[in-house]
Amino acid sequence: MTSTTELIPAPRAIEGPLRCGFVFDERTTLWAGPGTGTTERWLRSVLGPALDLPLPPGPEDSPHAVRLRVDDTLEPEAYRLTVSATWGVEIRGGCPAGVFWGAQTLRQLLGPEAFRRAPVRPGMRYGIPHQTVEDAPRFRWRGLLLDVARHFMPKDGVLRYLDLMAAHKLNVLHLHLTDDQGWRIEIKRHPKLTETGSWRSRTKLGHRASPLWDERPHGGFYTQDDIREIVAYAAQRHISVVPEIDVPGHSQAAIAAYPELGNTDVIDTTALSVWDTWGINPNVLAPTDTTLRFYEGVFEEVLELFPADAAAFSGFVHIGGDECPKDQWQRSAAAQARTKELGLAGEDELQAWFVGHFDRWLAARGRRLIGWDEILEGGLAPGAAVSSWRGYAGGIAAARAGHDVVMCPEQQVYLDHRQAAGEDEPVPIGYVRTLEDVYRFEPVPPQLTAEEAGHVLGTQANVWTEVLEDHARVDYQTFPRLAAFAEVAWSALPAPAERDFADFERRMTAHYARLDALGVAYRPPGGPKPWQRRPGILGRPIDGAPPNR
């Protein structure tokens, strides 16, 4: 079995292809076995318009059929795609999601025209050579974080990214919904969160040291029906949506809407507005019963909007927990009294108490808390999972303590970081992370034993939007590196130094045509196009190789 195709991510094994094969034409029908309805509907709604074919239901034994079936002898999410000149196409999946991932591979085999919304060559019929593709993912959690708090992404943009994720076999959308710069989800019992908290009067252009401002108001939010639509759309693509509601830091937008949530004995919280710049904000939530009850109400509505269902990670709720300065707590008589009342050693343990409260609250409702690796400070909440962002160390510590981990180290897979050292790179942030760097990223640290490594649920690429003001900038930073990341998350690759990047580049030649058909404004291999540059806007580039720790 040899890999002679141009698939991304690379499958485990391919037998063939041979010259003869199956042709999609007006005779092609679609037969869907039990549990494959989502893939049946997706194929008919996506491939049908692209190929100008109706793909009507047909008999299982037709030689012109595409057959979908769940086969529980396969691994979960695994699939086997068989193409035969005499027996049509069959996709077997170890579960409904496996069938869907096989359909994504079928789309790639049909060529870039299959990624368009209408036929560009009417009357053309598309053939696939005889072959068998056997495949299964390496990691269960294959995620993408979209930060819609710093710069709002309208609903249609989120739906578009769900389609892009599905095309790359990614299955977790981490939706960063709240921060100092905006609150993006409607909470009916607390309407000011969106009335006040979803809009800021202006926005810093570039890094926080930049002297430039965009003086236009910026904002927006998702109604509860918008959220329901996003979650349902994701579920139809076998993607879990994990909401993030940040506590106790990154909360100035909430405090601007409801000043009683802040540390009112050390600052006039009524004077705060939604933050218009970037960085670590000193205005954090007060550790009071008022704050706890308020956020319990928020989370009650969040749980209703993000139900724990059959999707793999739908029960997770992200509470942030990162970058929470303790200065106000140190100066607050109320916070110090709460620390003493609880018998805590200091502010780190006070944050751990805060996180622990919501860990228990969520667990009592059948949910799991996940937070950034700062939740390790002062003691990790029992049952909590960790997003390891400050490098590998937090994830290593959590896994060794028996906690589940998602590896997303800033130095490796923060896609807002620059892609080259050239001066033309728009608003350069952080270390240079090229397409090859991302391809050689390894989510499982070698320091972990096999048992400890079993706690690595998977990996995630994060797209923060402080300097990404619209979908074109998000596309530029995300692609093509997300394709490399998807292969790292899905495929059983060798050790980083042994990975065949030249073969990946060869396959990317075909994949760029797919991205073009999808309208993705990716960074071209030769560097940014003139309209992708942002001359004169200050970034924060960091020279040298990133630390690997």
Coordinates of C-alpha atoms in Angstrom, one line a residue:
M1 CA 0.0 0.0 0.0
T2 CA 1.5 3.3 -1.1
S3 CA 0.3 6.9 -0.8
T4 CA 0.1 8.1 -4.3
T5 CA -2.8 10.6 -3.9
E6 CA -3.0 14.2 -2.9
L7 CA -5.1 13.9 0.2
I8 CA -4.8 16.2 3.2
P9 CA -4.7 15.0 6.0
A10 CA -2.7 12.0 4.9
P11 CA -4.6 8.7 5.4
R12 CA -3.2 5.6 7.1
A13 CA -3.2 3.5 3.9
I14 CA -4.2 3.5 0.3
E15 CA -4.5 0.5 -2.0
G16 CA -4.3 1.5 -5.6
P17 CA -5.3 3.6 -7.3
L18 CA -5.9 1.7 -10.6
R19 CA -6.8 3.2 -13.9
C20 CA -10.3 2.0 -14.1
G21 CA -12.8 3.4 -11.6
F22 CA -16.2 4.9 -10.9
V23 CA -17.8 7.8 -12.7
F24 CA -20.3 10.2 -11.1
D25 CA -23.1 10.8 -13.7
E26 CA -26.9 11.1 -13.9
R27 CA -27.2 7.4 -12.9
T28 CA -25.4 7.9 -9.6
T29 CA -27.6 7.2 -6.6
L30 CA -27.1 7.5 -2.8
W31 CA -27.9 4.7 -0.4
A32 CA -27.6 5.5 3.3
G33 CA -27.7 2.8 6.0
P34 CA -28.9 3.4 9.6
G35 CA -27.0 6.2 11.4
T36 CA -25.6 7.9 8.2
G37 CA -28.3 10.5 7.7
T38 CA -26.0 13.5 8.4
T39 CA -23.5 12.4 5.8
E40 CA -26.3 11.6 3.3
R41 CA -27.8 15.1 3.6
W42 CA -24.3 16.7 3.5
L43 CA -23.3 14.8 0.3
R44 CA -26.6 15.7 -1.4
S45 CA -26.5 19.3 -0.4
V46 CA -22.7 19.9 -1.2
L47 CA -21.7 17.5 -3.9
G48 CA -25.0 17.6 -5.7
P49 CA -24.8 21.3 -6.6
A50 CA -21.1 21.2 -7.3
L51 CA -21.3 18.3 -9.7
D52 CA -24.8 19.2 -11.0
L53 CA -26.2 15.9 -10.0
P54 CA -29.3 15.1 -7.9
L55 CA -27.9 12.0 -6.2
P56 CA -31.3 10.5 -5.6
P57 CA -31.9 7.6 -3.2
G58 CA -31.3 4.2 -4.9
P59 CA -31.0 0.5 -4.2
E60 CA -28.1 -0.8 -2.1
D61 CA -27.0 -3.2 -4.7
S62 CA -26.9 -0.8 -7.6
P63 CA -23.5 -0.7 -9.4
H64 CA -24.0 3.1 -9.7
A65 CA -24.5 3.7 -6.0
V66 CA -22.6 5.6 -3.3
R67 CA -23.3 3.5 -0.2
L68 CA -22.9 4.7 3.3
R69 CA -22.9 2.4 6.3
V70 CA -21.8 2.2 9.9
D71 CA -19.5 -0.7 10.7
D72 CA -18.8 -1.1 14.3
T73 CA -15.8 -3.5 13.6
L74 CA -13.9 -0.3 12.7
E75 CA -12.4 2.0 15.3
P76 CA -14.5 5.0 16.3
E77 CA -14.1 7.8 13.6
A78 CA -12.3 5.3 11.4
Y79 CA -13.5 4.8 7.8
R80 CA -12.8 2.6 4.8
L81 CA -13.6 4.1 1.4
T82 CA -13.7 1.7 -1.5
V83 CA -14.1 2.7 -5.1
S84 CA -14.9 0.1 -7.7
A85 CA -15.7 0.3 -11.4
T86 CA -18.2 -2.5 -11.0
W87 CA -19.6 -1.9 -7.5
G88 CA -19.7 1.9 -7.1
V89 CA -18.4 3.7 -4.0
E90 CA -18.8 2.4 -0.4
I91 CA -17.9 4.4 2.7
R92 CA -17.9 2.4 6.0
G93 CA -17.4 4.2 9.2
G94 CA -16.8 3.0 12.7
C95 CA -19.4 5.5 13.8
P96 CA -21.5 8.1 12.1
A97 CA -18.6 10.6 12.3
G98 CA -16.3 8.1 10.6
V99 CA -18.7 7.9 7.7
F100 CA -18.7 11.7 7.5
W101 CA -14.9 11.8 7.4
G102 CA -14.9 9.3 4.6
A103 CA -17.2 11.6 2.7
Q104 CA -14.7 14.4 3.1
T105 CA -12.0 12.2 1.5
L106 CA -14.4 11.4 -1.3
R107 CA -14.8 15.1 -2.0
Q108 CA -11.1 15.6 -2.2
L109 CA -10.8 12.7 -4.6
L110 CA -13.3 14.3 -6.9
G111 CA -11.1 17.4 -7.4
P112 CA -11.3 21.1 -6.6
E113 CA -14.5 21.5 -8.6
A114 CA -16.2 19.5 -5.8
F115 CA -15.5 22.4 -3.4
R116 CA -17.5 24.9 -5.3
R117 CA -21.2 25.8 -4.7
A118 CA -22.3 25.4 -8.3
P119 CA -20.9 23.6 -11.4
V120 CA -18.2 25.4 -13.3
R121 CA -18.1 22.9 -16.1
P122 CA -21.8 21.8 -16.7
G123 CA -22.1 18.4 -18.2
M124 CA -18.7 17.2 -17.1
R125 CA -18.6 13.9 -15.3
Y126 CA -16.0 13.2 -12.6
G127 CA -14.3 9.9 -12.3
I128 CA -12.4 8.4 -9.3
P129 CA -9.9 5.6 -9.9
H130 CA -10.4 2.2 -8.3
Q131 CA -8.9 2.2 -4.8
T132 CA -9.4 1.6 -1.2
V133 CA -8.5 4.2 1.5
E134 CA -8.3 3.1 5.1
D135 CA -8.0 5.8 7.7
A136 CA -8.5 6.7 11.4
P137 CA -7.5 9.7 13.5
R138 CA -4.5 9.8 15.8
F139 CA -6.2 12.2 18.3
R140 CA -9.8 12.4 19.5
W141 CA -9.7 16.2 20.1
R142 CA -8.7 18.0 16.9
G143 CA -9.5 21.6 17.6
L144 CA -9.6 25.2 16.4
L145 CA -10.1 28.1 18.7
L146 CA -11.8 31.2 17.2
D147 CA -11.5 34.3 19.2
V148 CA -14.7 36.2 18.4
A149 CA -14.4 38.5 21.5
R150 CA -11.6 40.7 20.4
H151 CA -12.9 41.2 16.9
F152 CA -16.4 39.9 16.3
M153 CA -17.0 37.4 13.6
P154 CA -20.6 37.4 12.3
K155 CA -22.5 34.2 12.4
D156 CA -22.1 33.4 8.7
G157 CA -18.3 33.6 9.2
V158 CA -18.5 31.0 12.0
L159 CA -20.6 28.7 9.9
R160 CA -18.0 29.1 7.1
Y161 CA -15.2 28.1 9.5
L162 CA -17.2 25.0 10.6
D163 CA -17.2 24.0 6.9
L164 CA -13.5 24.6 6.6
M165 CA -12.9 22.6 9.8
A166 CA -15.0 19.7 8.4
A167 CA -13.0 19.7 5.2
H168 CA -9.9 19.2 7.3
K169 CA -11.4 16.6 9.6
L170 CA -11.2 18.8 12.7
N171 CA -13.9 18.1 15.2
V172 CA -13.8 20.7 18.1
L173 CA -14.6 24.4 17.7
H174 CA -13.5 26.3 20.8
L175 CA -15.5 29.5 20.7
H176 CA -13.9 32.3 22.8
L177 CA -17.1 34.3 23.5
T178 CA -16.1 36.8 26.2
D179 CA -13.2 38.9 27.1
D180 CA -12.3 42.5 28.2
Q181 CA -13.0 43.8 24.7
G182 CA -16.4 42.3 24.2
W183 CA -19.2 39.9 25.3
R184 CA -20.6 38.0 22.4
I185 CA -23.4 35.8 23.6
E186 CA -27.0 36.8 24.6
I187 CA -27.9 36.1 28.2
K188 CA -31.5 36.8 28.7
R189 CA -31.5 37.3 32.5
H190 CA -28.5 39.7 32.2
P191 CA -29.4 41.8 29.0
K192 CA -26.7 44.5 29.7
L193 CA -24.0 42.0 28.9
T194 CA -24.8 42.5 25.2
E195 CA -26.5 45.9 25.4
T196 CA -23.4 47.4 27.0
G197 CA -20.7 44.7 26.9
S198 CA -20.8 43.8 23.2
W199 CA -19.6 47.2 21.9
R200 CA -16.5 49.3 22.4
S201 CA -16.1 52.8 21.3
R202 CA -12.8 52.4 19.4
T203 CA -10.1 49.8 18.8
K204 CA -6.3 49.8 19.1
L205 CA -4.7 49.2 15.6
G206 CA -1.9 46.8 15.9
H207 CA 0.0 45.9 19.1
R208 CA -0.9 47.7 22.3
A209 CA 2.3 49.8 21.9
S210 CA 1.0 51.1 18.6
P211 CA 0.0 54.8 18.5
L212 CA -2.8 54.1 16.0
W213 CA -6.5 53.8 16.6
D214 CA -9.5 52.8 14.6
E215 CA -12.0 55.3 15.9
R216 CA -15.1 53.4 14.7
P217 CA -17.2 51.6 17.3
H218 CA -16.8 47.8 17.1
G219 CA -19.0 45.1 18.3
G220 CA -21.8 42.6 17.8
F221 CA -23.1 39.4 19.5
Y222 CA -24.8 36.2 18.8
T223 CA -28.5 35.9 19.8
Q224 CA -29.5 32.7 21.5
D225 CA -31.0 31.4 18.3
D226 CA -27.7 32.3 16.5
I227 CA -25.9 30.1 19.0
R228 CA -28.4 27.2 18.6
E229 CA -27.9 27.5 14.8
I230 CA -24.1 27.4 15.1
V231 CA -24.3 24.3 17.5
A232 CA -26.7 22.5 15.2
Y233 CA -24.7 23.3 12.1
A234 CA -21.6 22.0 13.8
A235 CA -23.4 18.8 15.0
Q236 CA -24.4 18.1 11.4
R237 CA -20.7 18.1 10.6
H238 CA -19.8 16.0 13.7
I239 CA -18.1 19.0 15.3
S240 CA -18.4 19.8 19.0
V241 CA -18.6 23.5 20.0
V242 CA -17.0 24.2 23.3
P243 CA -18.0 27.7 24.7
E244 CA -15.6 29.8 26.7
I245 CA -16.9 32.2 29.3
D246 CA -13.8 33.8 30.9
V247 CA -13.6 34.0 34.7
P248 CA -12.2 35.5 36.9
G249 CA -9.9 37.5 34.6
H250 CA -10.5 38.9 31.1
S251 CA -13.8 40.2 32.4
Q252 CA -13.9 44.0 31.9
A253 CA -16.7 43.9 29.4
A254 CA -18.9 42.1 32.0
I255 CA -17.9 44.5 34.7
A256 CA -18.6 47.5 32.4
A257 CA -22.2 46.1 32.0
Y258 CA -22.6 45.2 35.7
P259 CA -20.2 47.2 37.9
E260 CA -21.1 45.2 41.0
L261 CA -19.2 42.2 39.6
G262 CA -15.9 44.1 40.1
N263 CA -13.8 44.9 43.1
T264 CA -15.8 47.9 44.1
D265 CA -13.9 48.6 47.3
V266 CA -10.6 49.3 45.4
I267 CA -11.8 50.8 42.1
D268 CA -14.8 52.8 40.8
T269 CA -16.2 50.1 38.5
T270 CA -19.0 52.4 37.3
A271 CA -16.3 54.3 35.4
L272 CA -15.2 51.3 33.4
S273 CA -16.2 50.8 29.8
V274 CA -15.5 47.9 27.4
W275 CA -11.8 47.8 26.9
D276 CA -10.4 49.2 23.6
T277 CA -6.8 48.0 23.7
W278 CA -4.9 44.7 24.3
G279 CA -2.9 43.0 27.0
I280 CA -3.5 41.7 30.5
N281 CA -6.3 43.7 32.1
P282 CA -6.2 44.5 35.9
N283 CA -10.0 44.6 36.3
V284 CA -11.0 41.1 37.5
L285 CA -14.1 39.7 39.0
A286 CA -14.7 40.0 42.8
P287 CA -14.7 36.7 44.6
T288 CA -18.1 37.4 46.1
D289 CA -21.4 35.4 46.4
T290 CA -22.9 38.1 44.1
T291 CA -20.4 37.2 41.4
L292 CA -20.9 33.4 41.8
R293 CA -24.7 33.7 41.6
F294 CA -24.4 36.0 38.6
Y295 CA -22.2 33.6 36.7
E296 CA -24.2 30.5 37.7
G297 CA -27.1 32.2 35.9
V298 CA -24.9 32.8 32.9
F299 CA -23.8 29.2 32.8
E300 CA -27.4 27.9 33.2
E301 CA -28.3 29.6 29.9
V302 CA -25.0 28.5 28.3
L303 CA -25.7 24.9 29.2
E304 CA -29.1 25.1 27.6
L305 CA -27.6 26.5 24.4
F306 CA -24.7 24.0 24.3
P307 CA -26.4 20.7 25.2
A308 CA -24.4 17.7 26.1
D309 CA -25.4 15.3 23.3
A310 CA -23.8 12.6 21.1
A311 CA -21.0 14.9 19.9
A312 CA -17.7 13.8 21.2
F313 CA -16.8 16.8 23.5
S314 CA -20.1 18.6 23.7
G315 CA -20.1 18.2 27.5
F316 CA -17.1 20.5 28.0
V317 CA -17.4 24.1 29.1
H318 CA -14.3 26.3 29.1
I319 CA -14.0 28.9 31.9
G320 CA -10.7 30.6 30.9
G321 CA -8.9 31.0 34.2
D322 CA -5.9 32.6 32.5
E323 CA -4.0 35.9 33.0
C324 CA -5.8 36.9 36.2
P325 CA -3.8 39.6 38.0
K326 CA -4.2 39.5 41.8
D327 CA -3.4 43.1 42.5
Q328 CA -7.0 44.1 43.2
W329 CA -7.7 41.1 45.3
Q330 CA -4.6 42.0 47.4
R331 CA -5.9 45.5 48.0
S332 CA -9.6 44.5 48.5
A333 CA -10.8 44.1 52.0
A334 CA -13.7 42.0 50.8
A335 CA -11.4 39.6 48.9
Q336 CA -9.0 39.3 51.8
A337 CA -11.9 38.6 54.1
R338 CA -13.1 35.9 51.8
T339 CA -9.6 34.4 51.7
K340 CA -9.5 34.3 55.5
E341 CA -13.0 32.9 55.8
L342 CA -12.1 30.0 53.5
G343 CA -8.8 29.3 55.2
L344 CA -6.8 29.9 52.1
A345 CA -3.1 30.7 51.9
G346 CA -3.3 33.5 49.4
E347 CA -4.7 34.8 46.2
D348 CA -3.6 31.9 44.0
E349 CA -5.6 29.6 46.2
L350 CA -8.5 32.1 46.0
Q351 CA -8.5 31.7 42.2
A352 CA -8.3 27.9 42.7
W353 CA -11.4 28.2 44.9
F354 CA -13.2 30.3 42.3
V355 CA -12.4 27.7 39.6
G356 CA -13.2 24.8 41.9
H357 CA -16.6 26.3 42.6
F358 CA -17.6 26.1 38.9
D359 CA -15.9 22.8 38.5
R360 CA -18.3 21.3 41.1
W361 CA -21.2 23.3 39.8
L362 CA -20.7 22.0 36.3
A363 CA -20.0 18.5 37.4
A364 CA -23.3 18.4 39.3
R365 CA -25.0 19.1 36.0
G366 CA -23.1 16.4 34.1
R367 CA -20.6 18.7 32.5
R368 CA -16.8 19.0 32.5
L369 CA -14.8 22.1 33.2
I370 CA -11.7 22.9 31.0
G371 CA -9.5 25.9 31.5
W372 CA -6.1 27.4 30.5
D373 CA -3.1 26.0 32.4
E374 CA -3.2 28.8 35.0
I375 CA -5.9 26.8 36.7
L376 CA -3.0 24.6 37.9
E377 CA -1.9 27.5 40.2
G378 CA -3.1 27.1 43.8
G379 CA -4.2 23.5 43.2
L380 CA -6.0 22.0 40.2
A381 CA -9.7 21.5 40.5
P382 CA -10.6 17.8 40.6
G383 CA -12.0 16.5 37.3
A384 CA -10.9 19.6 35.4
A385 CA -9.1 19.4 32.1
V386 CA -6.4 21.7 31.0
S387 CA -5.7 23.6 27.8
S388 CA -1.9 23.9 27.9
W389 CA -1.0 27.2 26.2
R390 CA 2.1 28.5 27.9
G391 CA 4.2 25.7 26.4
Y392 CA 4.2 22.0 27.3
A393 CA 4.9 22.3 31.0
G394 CA 1.3 22.8 32.2
G395 CA 0.1 19.9 30.1
I396 CA 2.9 17.7 31.4
A397 CA 2.1 18.6 35.0
A398 CA -1.6 18.0 34.5
A399 CA -1.2 14.7 32.7
R400 CA 1.1 13.4 35.4
A401 CA -1.5 14.4 38.0
G402 CA -4.1 12.3 36.1
H403 CA -5.9 15.2 34.4
D404 CA -6.9 15.3 30.7
V405 CA -5.0 17.8 28.5
V406 CA -5.4 19.5 25.2
M407 CA -2.0 20.6 23.9
C408 CA -2.0 24.1 22.3
P409 CA 1.3 25.7 23.1
E410 CA 1.5 29.3 22.2
Q411 CA 5.0 29.0 20.7
Q412 CA 4.0 26.3 18.3
V413 CA 0.3 26.6 17.2
Y414 CA -0.9 30.1 17.9
L415 CA -1.8 31.0 14.3
D416 CA -2.0 34.7 14.9
H417 CA 1.8 34.5 15.2
R418 CA 3.7 35.6 12.0
Q419 CA 4.5 33.2 9.2
A420 CA 7.8 34.6 8.0
A421 CA 10.4 37.2 9.1
G422 CA 9.8 39.5 6.1
E423 CA 8.8 43.1 6.6
D424 CA 5.7 42.5 4.4
E425 CA 4.1 40.2 7.0
P426 CA 1.0 42.0 8.2
V427 CA 1.1 43.1 11.9
P428 CA 3.8 40.6 12.9
I429 CA 3.2 39.0 16.3
G430 CA 5.3 36.5 18.1
Y431 CA 7.7 33.9 16.8
V432 CA 8.0 32.9 13.2
R433 CA 5.9 29.8 12.7
T434 CA 6.2 28.6 9.1
L435 CA 4.1 26.0 7.4
E436 CA 6.9 23.5 7.9
D437 CA 7.2 24.5 11.6
V438 CA 3.5 23.7 12.2
Y439 CA 3.9 20.4 10.2
R440 CA 6.7 19.4 12.6
F441 CA 4.7 20.2 15.7
E442 CA 4.4 17.2 18.1
P443 CA 1.5 17.4 20.6
V444 CA 2.7 14.6 22.9
P445 CA 5.8 15.6 24.9
P446 CA 8.5 12.8 25.1
Q447 CA 8.7 13.3 28.9
L448 CA 5.3 11.6 29.3
T449 CA 5.0 7.9 30.0
A450 CA 2.6 5.9 27.8
E451 CA 0.0 6.0 30.7
E452 CA 0.5 9.8 31.1
A453 CA 0.3 10.3 27.4
G454 CA -3.1 8.7 27.4
H455 CA -4.4 11.8 29.1
V456 CA -3.6 13.9 26.0
L457 CA -7.0 14.2 24.5
G458 CA -5.5 15.9 21.5
T459 CA -4.4 19.2 20.2
Q460 CA -5.8 22.6 19.1
A461 CA -4.6 25.5 17.0
N462 CA -5.6 28.9 18.4
V463 CA -6.6 32.0 16.3
W464 CA -6.6 35.1 18.5
T465 CA -8.0 38.2 16.8
E466 CA -6.5 41.3 18.5
V467 CA -4.8 42.2 15.1
L468 CA -7.2 40.2 12.9
E469 CA -9.9 42.7 12.1
D470 CA -11.9 40.8 9.5
H471 CA -12.4 37.4 7.9
A472 CA -9.7 38.0 5.3
R473 CA -7.1 38.6 8.0
V474 CA -8.3 35.5 9.9
D475 CA -8.0 33.5 6.6
Y476 CA -4.5 34.8 6.0
Q477 CA -3.2 33.8 9.5
T478 CA -5.0 30.5 9.6
F479 CA -4.3 29.1 6.2
P480 CA -2.4 27.2 4.9
R481 CA -1.0 26.4 8.3
L482 CA -4.3 24.9 9.5
A483 CA -3.9 22.2 6.8
A484 CA -0.5 21.3 8.3
F485 CA -2.0 21.3 11.8
A486 CA -4.9 19.1 10.7
E487 CA -2.5 16.5 9.4
V488 CA -0.6 16.6 12.7
A489 CA -3.9 16.1 14.6
W490 CA -5.3 13.4 12.3
S491 CA -2.5 11.4 10.8
A492 CA -0.1 8.9 12.3
L493 CA 3.1 10.8 11.5
P494 CA 6.7 9.9 12.3
A495 CA 8.8 11.9 14.7
P496 CA 9.0 15.6 13.7
A497 CA 12.5 15.5 12.2
E498 CA 11.5 12.4 10.1
R499 CA 8.3 13.9 8.6
D500 CA 8.3 14.2 4.8
F501 CA 7.5 17.9 4.4
A502 CA 8.4 17.8 0.7
D503 CA 5.6 15.3 0.2
F504 CA 3.3 17.5 2.2
E505 CA 4.2 20.5 0.0
R506 CA 3.5 18.4 -3.1
R507 CA 0.1 17.6 -1.8
M508 CA -0.5 21.2 -0.8
T509 CA -0.2 22.1 -4.5
A510 CA -3.5 20.3 -5.1
H511 CA -4.9 21.6 -1.8
Y512 CA -4.4 25.3 -2.7
A513 CA -6.8 24.7 -5.6
R514 CA -9.4 23.4 -3.1
L515 CA -8.8 26.5 -0.9
D516 CA -9.2 28.7 -3.9
A517 CA -12.5 27.0 -4.8
L518 CA -13.7 27.6 -1.2
G519 CA -12.7 31.3 -1.4
V520 CA -10.1 31.1 1.4
A521 CA -7.7 34.2 1.4
Y522 CA -4.7 32.1 2.5
R523 CA -1.1 33.3 2.6
P524 CA 0.5 32.4 -0.7
P525 CA 3.7 30.3 -0.6
G526 CA 5.7 33.2 -2.0
G527 CA 4.5 35.7 0.6
P528 CA 1.6 38.1 1.0
K529 CA -0.2 39.8 -1.9
P530 CA -0.1 43.6 -1.8
W531 CA -3.6 43.9 -0.4
Q532 CA -2.8 41.4 2.4
R533 CA 0.0 43.6 3.9
R534 CA -0.6 46.2 6.7
P535 CA 2.3 48.6 6.3
G536 CA 2.9 51.0 9.2
I537 CA 0.9 49.0 11.8
L538 CA 3.1 48.1 14.7
G539 CA 3.3 44.4 15.7
R540 CA 5.3 42.6 18.4
P541 CA 7.7 40.2 16.6
I542 CA 10.0 38.0 18.7
D543 CA 13.3 36.9 17.1
G544 CA 14.9 33.5 17.4
A545 CA 13.5 30.0 17.7
P546 CA 10.6 29.6 20.2
P547 CA 11.3 27.7 23.4
N548 CA 10.3 24.0 23.2
R549 CA 9.2 23.5 26.8

